[in-house]
Amino acid sequence: MIVVFDAQCLLCNGWVRFLLRHDRQGVIRFASIQGATGKGLLAEAGLKVDGLQTLLVVDGARTWQHTSAILRVLHALGWPWRLAWGGWLVPAPLRDTLYRWVARNRYWLYGRTETCAMPPPDYVERFLD
């Protein structure tokens, strides 16, 4: 499973740090939208880097975006995070409305760094770019 994220977004970097802390089996890998691998995965999913307002999760030939991506990743973490799977009971248009608003305003709400964050030394092999 690959999480494609915005490495300049402080919210996205916090999400990656959360996943690194809780992915005990090490099944999640990461690709930034600023790197070649991330750009390639976005292109395969029909997404553009410019104005991107979603998290992309790639697992084999399947992809997920928006809250579906978050729920898929939390499920992969195992218990107790799998309890978030109940979020599928809420219709996607309702779940994704708030998600899209936060995604559009993520730099304003959480901040942005001009340089991409470097992966922690212990986890560098899990980053594809």
mmCIF file of C-alpha atoms in Angstrom:
data_model
loop_
_atom_site.group_PDB
_atom_site.id
_atom_site.type_symbol
_atom_site.label_atom_id
_atom_site.label_comp_id
_atom_site.label_asym_id
_atom_site.label_seq_id
_atom_site.Cartn_x
_atom_site.Cartn_y
_atom_site.Cartn_z
ATOM 1 C CA MET A 1 0.000 0.000 0.000
ATOM 2 C CA ILE A 2 1.353 3.420 -1.014
ATOM 3 C CA VAL A 3 0.168 6.727 0.415
ATOM 4 C CA VAL A 4 0.767 9.638 -1.966
ATOM 5 C CA PHE A 5 0.947 12.860 0.046
ATOM 6 C CA ASP A 6 1.919 16.532 -0.223
ATOM 7 C CA ALA A 7 5.335 16.793 1.460
ATOM 8 C CA GLN A 8 5.036 20.583 1.779
ATOM 9 C CA CYS A 9 1.752 20.381 3.707
ATOM 10 C CA LEU A 10 2.173 20.317 7.482
ATOM 11 C CA LEU A 11 -1.149 18.473 7.941
ATOM 12 C CA CYS A 12 -0.042 15.808 5.461
ATOM 13 C CA ASN A 13 3.329 15.469 7.198
ATOM 14 C CA GLY A 14 1.543 14.988 10.503
ATOM 15 C CA TRP A 15 -0.578 12.234 8.893
ATOM 16 C CA VAL A 16 2.574 10.499 7.639
ATOM 17 C CA ARG A 17 4.188 10.690 11.097
ATOM 18 C CA PHE A 18 0.979 9.225 12.602
ATOM 19 C CA LEU A 19 1.062 6.349 10.105
ATOM 20 C CA LEU A 20 4.741 5.642 10.737
ATOM 21 C CA ARG A 21 4.082 5.509 14.476
ATOM 22 C CA HIS A 22 1.096 3.161 14.211
ATOM 23 C CA ASP A 23 1.975 0.924 11.236
ATOM 24 C CA ARG A 24 3.621 -1.801 13.309
ATOM 25 C CA GLN A 25 3.830 -4.241 10.395
ATOM 26 C CA GLY A 26 5.440 -1.710 8.063
ATOM 27 C CA VAL A 27 2.993 -2.336 5.205
ATOM 28 C CA ILE A 28 2.508 1.312 4.238
ATOM 29 C CA ARG A 29 4.983 3.056 1.968
ATOM 30 C CA PHE A 30 5.016 6.722 1.024
ATOM 31 C CA ALA A 31 5.490 8.823 -2.113
ATOM 32 C CA SER A 32 5.344 12.602 -2.128
ATOM 33 C CA ILE A 33 3.520 14.451 -4.895
ATOM 34 C CA GLN A 34 6.725 16.413 -5.383
ATOM 35 C CA GLY A 35 8.686 13.274 -6.369
ATOM 36 C CA ALA A 36 8.745 11.294 -9.603
ATOM 37 C CA THR A 37 7.022 8.222 -8.123
ATOM 38 C CA GLY A 38 4.211 10.284 -6.592
ATOM 39 C CA LYS A 39 3.665 12.229 -9.816
ATOM 40 C CA GLY A 40 3.564 8.968 -11.766
ATOM 41 C CA LEU A 41 1.002 7.415 -9.419
ATOM 42 C CA LEU A 42 -1.150 10.547 -9.609
ATOM 43 C CA ALA A 43 -1.007 10.481 -13.412
ATOM 44 C CA GLU A 44 -2.015 6.796 -13.473
ATOM 45 C CA ALA A 45 -5.020 7.686 -11.299
ATOM 46 C CA GLY A 46 -5.935 10.568 -13.635
ATOM 47 C CA LEU A 47 -4.986 13.278 -11.106
ATOM 48 C CA LYS A 48 -2.812 16.376 -11.513
ATOM 49 C CA VAL A 49 -0.386 17.736 -8.936
ATOM 50 C CA ASP A 50 -1.534 21.325 -9.482
ATOM 51 C CA GLY A 51 -4.496 22.077 -7.253
ATOM 52 C CA LEU A 52 -4.570 18.539 -5.847
ATOM 53 C CA GLN A 53 -7.082 18.301 -3.027
ATOM 54 C CA THR A 54 -6.971 14.652 -2.112
ATOM 55 C CA LEU A 55 -4.901 11.992 -0.495
ATOM 56 C CA LEU A 56 -4.260 9.093 -2.857
ATOM 57 C CA VAL A 57 -3.831 5.526 -1.653
ATOM 58 C CA VAL A 58 -2.623 2.910 -4.118
ATOM 59 C CA ASP A 59 -2.872 -0.795 -3.321
ATOM 60 C CA GLY A 60 -1.995 -2.911 -6.324
ATOM 61 C CA ALA A 61 -4.321 -1.910 -9.158
ATOM 62 C CA ARG A 62 -6.842 -0.240 -6.816
ATOM 63 C CA THR A 63 -6.828 3.377 -5.737
ATOM 64 C CA TRP A 64 -8.757 5.376 -3.145
ATOM 65 C CA GLN A 65 -9.177 9.114 -2.644
ATOM 66 C CA HIS A 66 -10.629 11.494 -0.051
ATOM 67 C CA THR A 67 -12.150 9.869 3.051
ATOM 68 C CA SER A 68 -12.126 6.465 1.357
ATOM 69 C CA ALA A 69 -8.327 6.658 1.326
ATOM 70 C CA ILE A 70 -8.220 7.539 5.018
ATOM 71 C CA LEU A 71 -10.570 4.707 5.958
ATOM 72 C CA ARG A 72 -8.597 2.222 3.855
ATOM 73 C CA VAL A 73 -5.311 3.194 5.512
ATOM 74 C CA LEU A 74 -6.767 3.080 9.025
ATOM 75 C CA HIS A 75 -8.110 -0.399 8.288
ATOM 76 C CA ALA A 76 -4.610 -1.495 7.252
ATOM 77 C CA LEU A 77 -3.223 -0.369 10.630
ATOM 78 C CA GLY A 78 -5.186 -3.050 12.458
ATOM 79 C CA TRP A 79 -6.893 -2.710 15.843
ATOM 80 C CA PRO A 80 -8.051 -0.344 17.282
ATOM 81 C CA TRP A 81 -7.844 1.770 14.113
ATOM 82 C CA ARG A 82 -10.048 -0.693 12.222
ATOM 83 C CA LEU A 83 -12.986 0.625 14.213
ATOM 84 C CA ALA A 84 -12.920 3.627 11.865
ATOM 85 C CA TRP A 85 -14.243 1.205 9.229
ATOM 86 C CA GLY A 86 -17.688 2.148 10.555
ATOM 87 C CA GLY A 87 -17.174 5.424 8.689
ATOM 88 C CA TRP A 88 -18.214 3.565 5.538
ATOM 89 C CA LEU A 89 -21.773 3.710 6.898
ATOM 90 C CA VAL A 90 -21.798 7.471 6.281
ATOM 91 C CA PRO A 91 -22.457 8.239 2.592
ATOM 92 C CA ALA A 92 -19.341 9.422 0.755
ATOM 93 C CA PRO A 93 -20.829 12.781 -0.296
ATOM 94 C CA LEU A 94 -21.350 13.660 3.367
ATOM 95 C CA ARG A 95 -17.915 12.387 4.483
ATOM 96 C CA ASP A 96 -16.109 14.053 1.612
ATOM 97 C CA THR A 97 -17.692 17.496 1.959
ATOM 98 C CA LEU A 98 -15.705 18.300 5.093
ATOM 99 C CA TYR A 99 -12.640 16.521 3.708
ATOM 100 C CA ARG A 100 -12.630 18.680 0.557
ATOM 101 C CA TRP A 101 -13.009 21.875 2.571
ATOM 102 C CA VAL A 102 -10.038 20.964 4.785
ATOM 103 C CA ALA A 103 -8.002 19.893 1.726
ATOM 104 C CA ARG A 104 -8.676 23.201 -0.051
ATOM 105 C CA ASN A 105 -7.662 25.173 3.028
ATOM 106 C CA ARG A 106 -4.920 22.918 4.442
ATOM 107 C CA TYR A 107 -2.098 25.433 3.982
ATOM 108 C CA TRP A 108 -4.137 28.212 5.587
ATOM 109 C CA LEU A 109 -5.285 25.994 8.475
ATOM 110 C CA TYR A 110 -2.099 24.045 9.204
ATOM 111 C CA GLY A 111 0.711 25.763 7.361
ATOM 112 C CA ARG A 112 3.161 24.944 4.642
ATOM 113 C CA THR A 113 6.877 24.453 4.398
ATOM 114 C CA GLU A 114 8.858 25.571 1.360
ATOM 115 C CA THR A 115 11.063 22.496 1.567
ATOM 116 C CA CYS A 116 9.894 18.897 1.571
ATOM 117 C CA ALA A 117 10.248 17.172 4.905
ATOM 118 C CA MET A 118 12.931 14.517 5.084
ATOM 119 C CA PRO A 119 11.885 11.057 6.295
ATOM 120 C CA PRO A 120 13.132 9.996 9.714
ATOM 121 C CA PRO A 121 16.340 7.931 9.354
ATOM 122 C CA ASP A 122 14.686 4.796 10.779
ATOM 123 C CA TYR A 123 12.007 4.871 8.053
ATOM 124 C CA VAL A 124 13.858 6.075 4.971
ATOM 125 C CA GLU A 125 13.395 2.723 3.176
ATOM 126 C CA ARG A 126 9.597 3.172 3.287
ATOM 127 C CA PHE A 127 9.752 6.383 1.216
ATOM 128 C CA LEU A 128 9.824 5.873 -2.525
ATOM 129 C CA ASP A 129 11.329 9.270 -3.449
#
